[in-house]
mmCIF file of N, CA, C and O in Angstrom:
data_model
loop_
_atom_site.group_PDB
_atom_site.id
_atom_site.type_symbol
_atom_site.label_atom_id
_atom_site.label_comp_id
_atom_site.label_asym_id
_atom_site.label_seq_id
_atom_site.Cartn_x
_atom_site.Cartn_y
_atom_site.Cartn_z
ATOM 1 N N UNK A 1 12.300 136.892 199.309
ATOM 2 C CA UNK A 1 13.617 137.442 199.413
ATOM 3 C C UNK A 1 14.704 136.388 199.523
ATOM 4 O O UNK A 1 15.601 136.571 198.701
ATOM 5 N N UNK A 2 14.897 135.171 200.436
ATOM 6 C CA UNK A 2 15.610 134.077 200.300
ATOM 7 C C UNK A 2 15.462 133.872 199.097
ATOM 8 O O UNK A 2 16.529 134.115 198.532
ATOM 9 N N UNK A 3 14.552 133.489 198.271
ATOM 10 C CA UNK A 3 15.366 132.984 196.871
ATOM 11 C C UNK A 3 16.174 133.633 196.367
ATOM 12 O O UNK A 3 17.269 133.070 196.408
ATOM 13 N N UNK A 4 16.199 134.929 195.710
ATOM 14 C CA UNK A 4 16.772 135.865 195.326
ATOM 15 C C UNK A 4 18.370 135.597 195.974
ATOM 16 O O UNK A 4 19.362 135.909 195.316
ATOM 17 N N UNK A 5 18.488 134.871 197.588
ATOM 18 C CA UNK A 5 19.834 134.503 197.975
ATOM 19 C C UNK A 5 20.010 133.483 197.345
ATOM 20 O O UNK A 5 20.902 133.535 196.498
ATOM 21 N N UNK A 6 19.448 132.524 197.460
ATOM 22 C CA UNK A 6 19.939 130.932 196.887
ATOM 23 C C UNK A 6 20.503 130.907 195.701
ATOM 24 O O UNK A 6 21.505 130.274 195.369
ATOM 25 N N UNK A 7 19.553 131.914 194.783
ATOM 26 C CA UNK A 7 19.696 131.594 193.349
ATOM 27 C C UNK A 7 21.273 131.515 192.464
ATOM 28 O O UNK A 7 21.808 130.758 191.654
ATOM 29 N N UNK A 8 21.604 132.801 193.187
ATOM 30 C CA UNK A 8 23.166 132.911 192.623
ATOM 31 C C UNK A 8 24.277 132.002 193.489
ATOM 32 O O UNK A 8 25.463 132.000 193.158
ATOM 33 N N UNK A 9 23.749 131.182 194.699
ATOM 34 C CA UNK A 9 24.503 130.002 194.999
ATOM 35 C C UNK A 9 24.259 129.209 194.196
ATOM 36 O O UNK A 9 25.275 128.993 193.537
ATOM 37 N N UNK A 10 23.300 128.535 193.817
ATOM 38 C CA UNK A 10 23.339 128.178 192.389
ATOM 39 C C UNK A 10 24.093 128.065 191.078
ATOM 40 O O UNK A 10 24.734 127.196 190.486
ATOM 41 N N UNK A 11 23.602 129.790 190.816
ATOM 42 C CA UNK A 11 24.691 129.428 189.539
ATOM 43 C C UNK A 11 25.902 129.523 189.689
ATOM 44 O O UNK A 11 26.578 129.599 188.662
ATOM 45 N N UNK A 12 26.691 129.557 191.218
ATOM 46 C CA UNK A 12 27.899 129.746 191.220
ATOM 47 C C UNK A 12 28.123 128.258 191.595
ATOM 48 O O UNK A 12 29.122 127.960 192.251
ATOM 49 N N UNK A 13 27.399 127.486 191.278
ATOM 50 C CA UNK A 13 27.666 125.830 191.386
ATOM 51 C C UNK A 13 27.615 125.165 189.795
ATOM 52 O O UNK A 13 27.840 124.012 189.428
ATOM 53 N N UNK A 14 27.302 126.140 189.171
ATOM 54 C CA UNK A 14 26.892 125.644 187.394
ATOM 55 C C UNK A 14 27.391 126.789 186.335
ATOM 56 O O UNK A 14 26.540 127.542 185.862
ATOM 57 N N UNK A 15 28.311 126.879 186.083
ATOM 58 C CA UNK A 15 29.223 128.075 185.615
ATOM 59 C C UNK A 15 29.225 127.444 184.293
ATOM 60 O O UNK A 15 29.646 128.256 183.470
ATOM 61 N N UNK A 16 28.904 126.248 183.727
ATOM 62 C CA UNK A 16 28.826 125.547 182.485
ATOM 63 C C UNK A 16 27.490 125.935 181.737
ATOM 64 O O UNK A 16 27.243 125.714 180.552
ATOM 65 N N UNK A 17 26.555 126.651 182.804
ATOM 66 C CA UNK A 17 25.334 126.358 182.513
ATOM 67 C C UNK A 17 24.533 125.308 183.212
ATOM 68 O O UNK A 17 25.108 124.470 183.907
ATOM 69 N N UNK A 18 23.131 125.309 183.053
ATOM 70 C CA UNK A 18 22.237 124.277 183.362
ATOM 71 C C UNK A 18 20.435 124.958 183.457
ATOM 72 O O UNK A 18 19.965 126.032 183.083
ATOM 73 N N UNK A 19 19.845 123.822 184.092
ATOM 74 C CA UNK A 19 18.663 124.683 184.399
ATOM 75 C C UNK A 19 18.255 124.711 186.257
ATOM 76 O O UNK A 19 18.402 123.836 187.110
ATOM 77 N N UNK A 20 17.860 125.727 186.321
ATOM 78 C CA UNK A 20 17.002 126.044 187.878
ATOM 79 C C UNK A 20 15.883 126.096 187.654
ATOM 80 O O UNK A 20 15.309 126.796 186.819
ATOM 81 N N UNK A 21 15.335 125.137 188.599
ATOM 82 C CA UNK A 21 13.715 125.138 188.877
ATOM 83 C C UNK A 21 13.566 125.662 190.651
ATOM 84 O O UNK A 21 14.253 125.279 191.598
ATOM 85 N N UNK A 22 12.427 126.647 190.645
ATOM 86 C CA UNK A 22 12.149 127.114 191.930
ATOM 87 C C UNK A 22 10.461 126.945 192.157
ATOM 88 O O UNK A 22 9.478 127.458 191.622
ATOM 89 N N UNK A 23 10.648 126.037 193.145
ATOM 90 C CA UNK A 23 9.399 125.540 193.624
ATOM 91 C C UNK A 23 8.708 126.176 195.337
ATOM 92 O O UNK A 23 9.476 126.484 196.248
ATOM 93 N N UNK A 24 7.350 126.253 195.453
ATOM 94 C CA UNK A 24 6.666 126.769 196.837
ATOM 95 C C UNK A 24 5.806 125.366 197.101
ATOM 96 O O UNK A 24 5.122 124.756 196.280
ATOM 97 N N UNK A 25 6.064 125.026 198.583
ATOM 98 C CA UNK A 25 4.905 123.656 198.759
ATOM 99 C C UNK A 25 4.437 123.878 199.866
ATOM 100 O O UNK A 25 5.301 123.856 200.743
ATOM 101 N N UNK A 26 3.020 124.168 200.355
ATOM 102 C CA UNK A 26 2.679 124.577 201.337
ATOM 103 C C UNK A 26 4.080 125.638 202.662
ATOM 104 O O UNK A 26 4.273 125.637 203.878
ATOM 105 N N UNK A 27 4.711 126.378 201.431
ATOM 106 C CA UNK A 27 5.415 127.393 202.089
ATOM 107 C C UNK A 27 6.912 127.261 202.256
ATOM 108 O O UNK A 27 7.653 128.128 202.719
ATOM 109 N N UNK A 28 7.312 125.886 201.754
ATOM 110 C CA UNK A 28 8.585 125.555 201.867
ATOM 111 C C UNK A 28 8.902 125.828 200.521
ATOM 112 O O UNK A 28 8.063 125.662 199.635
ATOM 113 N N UNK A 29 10.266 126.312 200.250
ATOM 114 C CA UNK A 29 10.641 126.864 198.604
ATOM 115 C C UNK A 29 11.840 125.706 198.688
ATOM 116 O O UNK A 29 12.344 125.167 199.673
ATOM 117 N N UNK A 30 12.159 125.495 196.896
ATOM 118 C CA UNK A 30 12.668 124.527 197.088
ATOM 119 C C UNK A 30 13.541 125.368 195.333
ATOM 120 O O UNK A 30 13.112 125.774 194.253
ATOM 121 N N UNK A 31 14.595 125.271 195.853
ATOM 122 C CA UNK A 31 15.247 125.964 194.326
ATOM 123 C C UNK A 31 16.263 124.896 193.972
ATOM 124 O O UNK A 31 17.116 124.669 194.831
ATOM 125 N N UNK A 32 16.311 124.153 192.758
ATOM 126 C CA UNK A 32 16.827 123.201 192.326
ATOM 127 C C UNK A 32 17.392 123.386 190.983
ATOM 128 O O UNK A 32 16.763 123.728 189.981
ATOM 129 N N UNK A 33 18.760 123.099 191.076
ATOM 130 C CA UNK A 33 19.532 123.078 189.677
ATOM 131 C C UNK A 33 20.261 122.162 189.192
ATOM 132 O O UNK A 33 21.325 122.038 189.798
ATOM 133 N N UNK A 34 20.107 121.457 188.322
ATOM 134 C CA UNK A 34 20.744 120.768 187.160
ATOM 135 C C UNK A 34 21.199 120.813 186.011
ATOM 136 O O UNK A 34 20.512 121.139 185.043
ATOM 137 N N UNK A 35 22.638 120.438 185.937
ATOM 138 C CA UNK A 35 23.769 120.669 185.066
ATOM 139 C C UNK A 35 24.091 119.296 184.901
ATOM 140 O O UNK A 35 23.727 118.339 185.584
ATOM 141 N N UNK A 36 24.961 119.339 183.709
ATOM 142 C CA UNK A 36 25.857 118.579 183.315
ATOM 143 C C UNK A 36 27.515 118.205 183.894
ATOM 144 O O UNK A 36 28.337 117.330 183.619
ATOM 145 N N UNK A 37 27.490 119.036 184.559
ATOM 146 C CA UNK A 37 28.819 119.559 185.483
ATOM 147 C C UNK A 37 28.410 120.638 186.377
ATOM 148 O O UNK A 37 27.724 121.649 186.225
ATOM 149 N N UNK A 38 29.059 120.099 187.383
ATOM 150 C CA UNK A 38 28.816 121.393 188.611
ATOM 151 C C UNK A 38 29.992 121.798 189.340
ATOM 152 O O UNK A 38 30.896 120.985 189.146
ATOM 153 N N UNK A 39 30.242 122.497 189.905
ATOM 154 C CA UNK A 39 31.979 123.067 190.218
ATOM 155 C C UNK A 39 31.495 123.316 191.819
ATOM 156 O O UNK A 39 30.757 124.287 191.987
ATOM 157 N N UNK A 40 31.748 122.749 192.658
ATOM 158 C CA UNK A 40 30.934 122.810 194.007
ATOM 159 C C UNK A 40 32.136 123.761 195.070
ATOM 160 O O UNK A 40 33.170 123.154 195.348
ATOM 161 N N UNK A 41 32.033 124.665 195.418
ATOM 162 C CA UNK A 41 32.992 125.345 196.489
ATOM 163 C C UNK A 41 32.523 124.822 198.438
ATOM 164 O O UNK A 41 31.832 125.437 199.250
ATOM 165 N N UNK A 42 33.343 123.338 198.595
ATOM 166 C CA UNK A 42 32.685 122.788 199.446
ATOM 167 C C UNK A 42 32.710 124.014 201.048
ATOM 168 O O UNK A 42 31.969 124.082 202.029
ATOM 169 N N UNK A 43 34.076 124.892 200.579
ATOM 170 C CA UNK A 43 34.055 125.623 201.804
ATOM 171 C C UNK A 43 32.478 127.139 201.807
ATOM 172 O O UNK A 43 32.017 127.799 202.739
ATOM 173 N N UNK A 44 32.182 127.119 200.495
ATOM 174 C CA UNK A 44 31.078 127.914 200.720
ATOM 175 C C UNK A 44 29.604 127.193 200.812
ATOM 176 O O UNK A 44 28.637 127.572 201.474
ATOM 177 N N UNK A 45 29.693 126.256 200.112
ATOM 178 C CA UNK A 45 28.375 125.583 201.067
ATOM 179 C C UNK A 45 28.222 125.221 202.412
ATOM 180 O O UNK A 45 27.206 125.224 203.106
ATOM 181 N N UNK A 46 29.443 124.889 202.698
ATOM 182 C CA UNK A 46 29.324 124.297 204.042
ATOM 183 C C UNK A 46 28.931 125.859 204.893
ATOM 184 O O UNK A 46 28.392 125.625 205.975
ATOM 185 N N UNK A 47 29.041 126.831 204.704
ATOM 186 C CA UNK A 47 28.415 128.153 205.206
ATOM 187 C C UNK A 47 26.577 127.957 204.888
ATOM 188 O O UNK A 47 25.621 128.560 205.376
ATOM 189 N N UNK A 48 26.632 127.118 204.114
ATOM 190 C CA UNK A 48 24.796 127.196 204.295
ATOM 191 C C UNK A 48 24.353 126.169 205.629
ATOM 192 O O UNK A 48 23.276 126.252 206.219
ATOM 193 N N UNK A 49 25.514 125.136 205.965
ATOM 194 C CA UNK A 49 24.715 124.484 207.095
ATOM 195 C C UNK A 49 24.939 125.205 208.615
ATOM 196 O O UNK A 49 25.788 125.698 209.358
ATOM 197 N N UNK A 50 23.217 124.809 208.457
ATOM 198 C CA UNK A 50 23.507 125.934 210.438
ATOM 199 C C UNK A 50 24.212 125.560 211.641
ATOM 200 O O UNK A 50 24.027 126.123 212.721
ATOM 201 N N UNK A 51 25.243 124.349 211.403
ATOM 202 C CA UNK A 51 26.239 124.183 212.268
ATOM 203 C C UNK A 51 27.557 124.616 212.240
ATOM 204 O O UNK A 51 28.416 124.565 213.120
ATOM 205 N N UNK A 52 27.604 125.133 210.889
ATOM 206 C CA UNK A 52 28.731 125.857 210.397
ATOM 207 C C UNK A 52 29.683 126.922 211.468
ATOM 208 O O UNK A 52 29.053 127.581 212.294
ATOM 209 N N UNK A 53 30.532 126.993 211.435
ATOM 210 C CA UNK A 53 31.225 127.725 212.212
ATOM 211 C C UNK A 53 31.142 129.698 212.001
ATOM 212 O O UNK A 53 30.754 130.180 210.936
ATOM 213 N N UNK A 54 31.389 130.208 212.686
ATOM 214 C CA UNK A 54 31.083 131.513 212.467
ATOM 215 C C UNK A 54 32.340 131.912 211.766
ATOM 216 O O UNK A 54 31.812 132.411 210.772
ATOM 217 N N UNK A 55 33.485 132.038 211.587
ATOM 218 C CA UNK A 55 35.051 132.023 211.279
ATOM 219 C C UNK A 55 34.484 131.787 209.519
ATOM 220 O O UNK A 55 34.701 132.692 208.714
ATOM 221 N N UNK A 56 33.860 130.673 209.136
ATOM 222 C CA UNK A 56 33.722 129.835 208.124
ATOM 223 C C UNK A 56 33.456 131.230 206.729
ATOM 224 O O UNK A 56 33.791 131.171 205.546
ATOM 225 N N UNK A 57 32.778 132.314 207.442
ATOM 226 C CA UNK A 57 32.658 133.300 206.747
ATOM 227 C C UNK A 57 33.283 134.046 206.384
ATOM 228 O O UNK A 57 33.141 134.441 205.227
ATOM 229 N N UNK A 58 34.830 134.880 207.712
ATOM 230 C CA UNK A 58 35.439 135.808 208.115
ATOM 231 C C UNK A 58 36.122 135.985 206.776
ATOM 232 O O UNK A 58 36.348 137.162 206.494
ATOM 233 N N UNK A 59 36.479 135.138 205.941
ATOM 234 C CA UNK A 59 36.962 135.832 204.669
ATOM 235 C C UNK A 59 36.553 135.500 203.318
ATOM 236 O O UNK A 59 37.315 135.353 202.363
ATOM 237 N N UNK A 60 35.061 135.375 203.312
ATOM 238 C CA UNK A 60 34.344 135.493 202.399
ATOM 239 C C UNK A 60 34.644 136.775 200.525
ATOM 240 O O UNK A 60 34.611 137.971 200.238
ATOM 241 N N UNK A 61 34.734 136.301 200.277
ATOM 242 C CA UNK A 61 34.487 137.167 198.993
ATOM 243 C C UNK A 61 33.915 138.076 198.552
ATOM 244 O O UNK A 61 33.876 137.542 197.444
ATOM 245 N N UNK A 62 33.039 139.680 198.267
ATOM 246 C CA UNK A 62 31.752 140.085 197.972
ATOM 247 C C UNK A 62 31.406 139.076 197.081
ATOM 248 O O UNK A 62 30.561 138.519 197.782
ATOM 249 N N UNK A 63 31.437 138.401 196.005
ATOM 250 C CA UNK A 63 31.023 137.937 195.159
ATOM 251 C C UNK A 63 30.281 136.898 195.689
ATOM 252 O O UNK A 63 29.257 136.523 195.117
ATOM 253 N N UNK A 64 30.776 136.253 196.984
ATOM 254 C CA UNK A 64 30.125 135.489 197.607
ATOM 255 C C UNK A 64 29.381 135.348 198.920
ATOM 256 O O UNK A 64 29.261 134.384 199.676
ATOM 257 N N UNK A 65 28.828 136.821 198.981
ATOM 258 C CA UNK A 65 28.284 137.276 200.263
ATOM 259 C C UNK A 65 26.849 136.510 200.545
ATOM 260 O O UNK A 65 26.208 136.580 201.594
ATOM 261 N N UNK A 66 26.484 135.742 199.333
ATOM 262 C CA UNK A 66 25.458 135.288 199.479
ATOM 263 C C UNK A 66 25.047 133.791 200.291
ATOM 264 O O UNK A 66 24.031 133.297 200.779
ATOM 265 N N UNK A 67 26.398 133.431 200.123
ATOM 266 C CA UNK A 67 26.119 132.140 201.207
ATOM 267 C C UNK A 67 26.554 132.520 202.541
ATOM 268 O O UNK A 67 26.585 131.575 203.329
ATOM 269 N N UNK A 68 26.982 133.932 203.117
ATOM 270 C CA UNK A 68 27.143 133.520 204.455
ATOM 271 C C UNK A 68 25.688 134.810 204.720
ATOM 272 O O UNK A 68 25.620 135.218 205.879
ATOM 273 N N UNK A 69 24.825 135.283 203.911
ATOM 274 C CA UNK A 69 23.628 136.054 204.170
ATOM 275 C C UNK A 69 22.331 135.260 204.335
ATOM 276 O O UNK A 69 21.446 135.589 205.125
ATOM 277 N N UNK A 70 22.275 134.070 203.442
ATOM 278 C CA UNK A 70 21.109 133.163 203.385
ATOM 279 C C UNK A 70 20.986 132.687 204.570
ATOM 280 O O UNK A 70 20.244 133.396 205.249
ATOM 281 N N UNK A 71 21.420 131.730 205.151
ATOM 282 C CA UNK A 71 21.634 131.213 206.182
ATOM 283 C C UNK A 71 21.023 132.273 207.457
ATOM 284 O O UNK A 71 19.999 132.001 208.085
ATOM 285 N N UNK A 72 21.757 133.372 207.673
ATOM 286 C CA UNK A 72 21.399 134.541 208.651
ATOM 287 C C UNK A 72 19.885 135.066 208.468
ATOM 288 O O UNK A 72 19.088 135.213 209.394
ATOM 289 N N UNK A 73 19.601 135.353 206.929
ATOM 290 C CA UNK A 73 18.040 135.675 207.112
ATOM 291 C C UNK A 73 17.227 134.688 207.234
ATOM 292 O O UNK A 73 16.081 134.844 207.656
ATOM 293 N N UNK A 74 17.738 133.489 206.864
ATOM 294 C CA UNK A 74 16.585 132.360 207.215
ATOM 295 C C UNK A 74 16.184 132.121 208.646
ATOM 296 O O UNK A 74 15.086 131.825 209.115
ATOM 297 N N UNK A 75 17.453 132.341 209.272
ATOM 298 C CA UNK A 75 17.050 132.450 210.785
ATOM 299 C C UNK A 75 16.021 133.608 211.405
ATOM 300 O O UNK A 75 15.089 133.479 212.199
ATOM 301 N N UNK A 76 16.458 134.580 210.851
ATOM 302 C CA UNK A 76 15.469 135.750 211.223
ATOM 303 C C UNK A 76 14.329 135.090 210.610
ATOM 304 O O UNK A 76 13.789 134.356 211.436
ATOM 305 N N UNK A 77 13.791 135.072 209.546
ATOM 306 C CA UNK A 77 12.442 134.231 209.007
ATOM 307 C C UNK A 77 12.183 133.180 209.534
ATOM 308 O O UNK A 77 10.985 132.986 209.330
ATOM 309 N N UNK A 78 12.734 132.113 210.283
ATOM 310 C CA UNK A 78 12.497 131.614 211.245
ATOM 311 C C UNK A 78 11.977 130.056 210.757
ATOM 312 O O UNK A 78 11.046 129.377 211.191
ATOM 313 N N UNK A 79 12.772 129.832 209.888
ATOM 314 C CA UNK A 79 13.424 128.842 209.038
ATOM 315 C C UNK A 79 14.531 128.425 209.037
ATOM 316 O O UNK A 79 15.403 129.244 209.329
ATOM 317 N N UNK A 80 14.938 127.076 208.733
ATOM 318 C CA UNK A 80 16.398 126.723 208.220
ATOM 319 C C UNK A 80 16.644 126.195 207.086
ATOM 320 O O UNK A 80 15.694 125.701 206.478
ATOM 321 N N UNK A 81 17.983 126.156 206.497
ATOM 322 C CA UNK A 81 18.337 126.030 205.034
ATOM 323 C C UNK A 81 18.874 124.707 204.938
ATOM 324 O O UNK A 81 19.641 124.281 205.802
ATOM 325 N N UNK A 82 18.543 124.064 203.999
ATOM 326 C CA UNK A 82 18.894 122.210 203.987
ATOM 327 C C UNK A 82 19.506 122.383 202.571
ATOM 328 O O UNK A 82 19.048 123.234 201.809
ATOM 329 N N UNK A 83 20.693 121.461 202.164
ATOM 330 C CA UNK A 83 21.285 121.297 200.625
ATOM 331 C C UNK A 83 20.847 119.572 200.626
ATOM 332 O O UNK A 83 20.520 118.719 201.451
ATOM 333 N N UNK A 84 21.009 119.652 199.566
ATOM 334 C CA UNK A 84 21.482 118.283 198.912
ATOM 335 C C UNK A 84 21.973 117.845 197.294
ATOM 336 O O UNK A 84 21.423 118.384 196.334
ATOM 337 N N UNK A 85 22.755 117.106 197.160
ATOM 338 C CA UNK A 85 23.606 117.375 195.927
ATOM 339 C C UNK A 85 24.170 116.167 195.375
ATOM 340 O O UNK A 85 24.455 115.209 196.094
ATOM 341 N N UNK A 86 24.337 116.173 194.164
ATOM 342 C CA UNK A 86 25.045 114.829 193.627
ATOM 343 C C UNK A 86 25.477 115.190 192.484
ATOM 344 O O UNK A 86 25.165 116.319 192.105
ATOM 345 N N UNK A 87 26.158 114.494 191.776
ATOM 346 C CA UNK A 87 27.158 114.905 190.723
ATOM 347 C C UNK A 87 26.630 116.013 189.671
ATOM 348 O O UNK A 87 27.392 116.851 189.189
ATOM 349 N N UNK A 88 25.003 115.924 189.306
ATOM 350 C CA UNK A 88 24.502 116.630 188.196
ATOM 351 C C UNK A 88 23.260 117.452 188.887
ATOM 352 O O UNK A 88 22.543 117.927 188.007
ATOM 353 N N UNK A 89 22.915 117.679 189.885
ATOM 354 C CA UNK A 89 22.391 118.409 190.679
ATOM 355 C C UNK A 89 22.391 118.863 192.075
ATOM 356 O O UNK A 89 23.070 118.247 192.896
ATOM 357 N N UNK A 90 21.666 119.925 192.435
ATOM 358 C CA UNK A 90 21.807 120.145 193.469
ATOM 359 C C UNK A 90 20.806 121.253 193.918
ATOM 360 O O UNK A 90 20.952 122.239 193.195
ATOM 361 N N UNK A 91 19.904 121.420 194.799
ATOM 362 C CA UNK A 91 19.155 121.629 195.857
ATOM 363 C C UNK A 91 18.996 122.312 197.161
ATOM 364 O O UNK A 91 19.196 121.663 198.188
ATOM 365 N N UNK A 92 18.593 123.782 197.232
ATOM 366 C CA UNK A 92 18.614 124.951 198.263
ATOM 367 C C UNK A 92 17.004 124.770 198.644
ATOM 368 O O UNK A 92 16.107 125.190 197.914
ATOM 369 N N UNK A 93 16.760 124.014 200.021
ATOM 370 C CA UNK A 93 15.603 124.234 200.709
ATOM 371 C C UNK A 93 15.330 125.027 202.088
ATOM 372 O O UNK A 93 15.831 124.684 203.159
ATOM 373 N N UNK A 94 14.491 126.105 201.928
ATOM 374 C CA UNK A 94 13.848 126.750 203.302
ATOM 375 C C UNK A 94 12.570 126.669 203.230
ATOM 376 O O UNK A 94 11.872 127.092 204.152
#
């Protein structure tokens, strides 16, 4: 079910296109996308880190309900969500 969240953080980081690879490693999923260009919305990622402020959400988008939901079920699953990113990719791990 978390992937199904990540995924469209994703492509709302690659609106040019690109490819996603989604990986399982002894239980950790690892969904990874690379583009040629990526359009990064630093105020909605920063809703994926779990130090994030609670406010950080309060006027979220529907379109973008998905980064302040991931984060919340990963906690219930009893996991946390890690990014990492650089100019032509970027990386959703639980």
């Amino acid at each position: 079910g978390l992937a199904f969240l990540a995924l469209p953080c994703l492509e709302n980081a690659m609106p040019y296109g690109g490819r996603i690879e989604v990986t399982c490693d002894q239980g950790r999923w690892t969904l990874h996308g690379h583009s040629k260009k990526l359009n990064i919305d630093d105020v909605l990622w920063s809703m994926l880190d779990p130090t994030a402020s609670v406010d950080a959400a309060a006027d979220i988008a529907p379109a973008h309900v998905q980064f302040a939901l991931l984060p919340a079920f990963a906690e219930e699953a009893g996991c946390s969500v890690a990014t990492e990113r650089s100019d032509t990719d970027i990386s959703i791990t639980f």
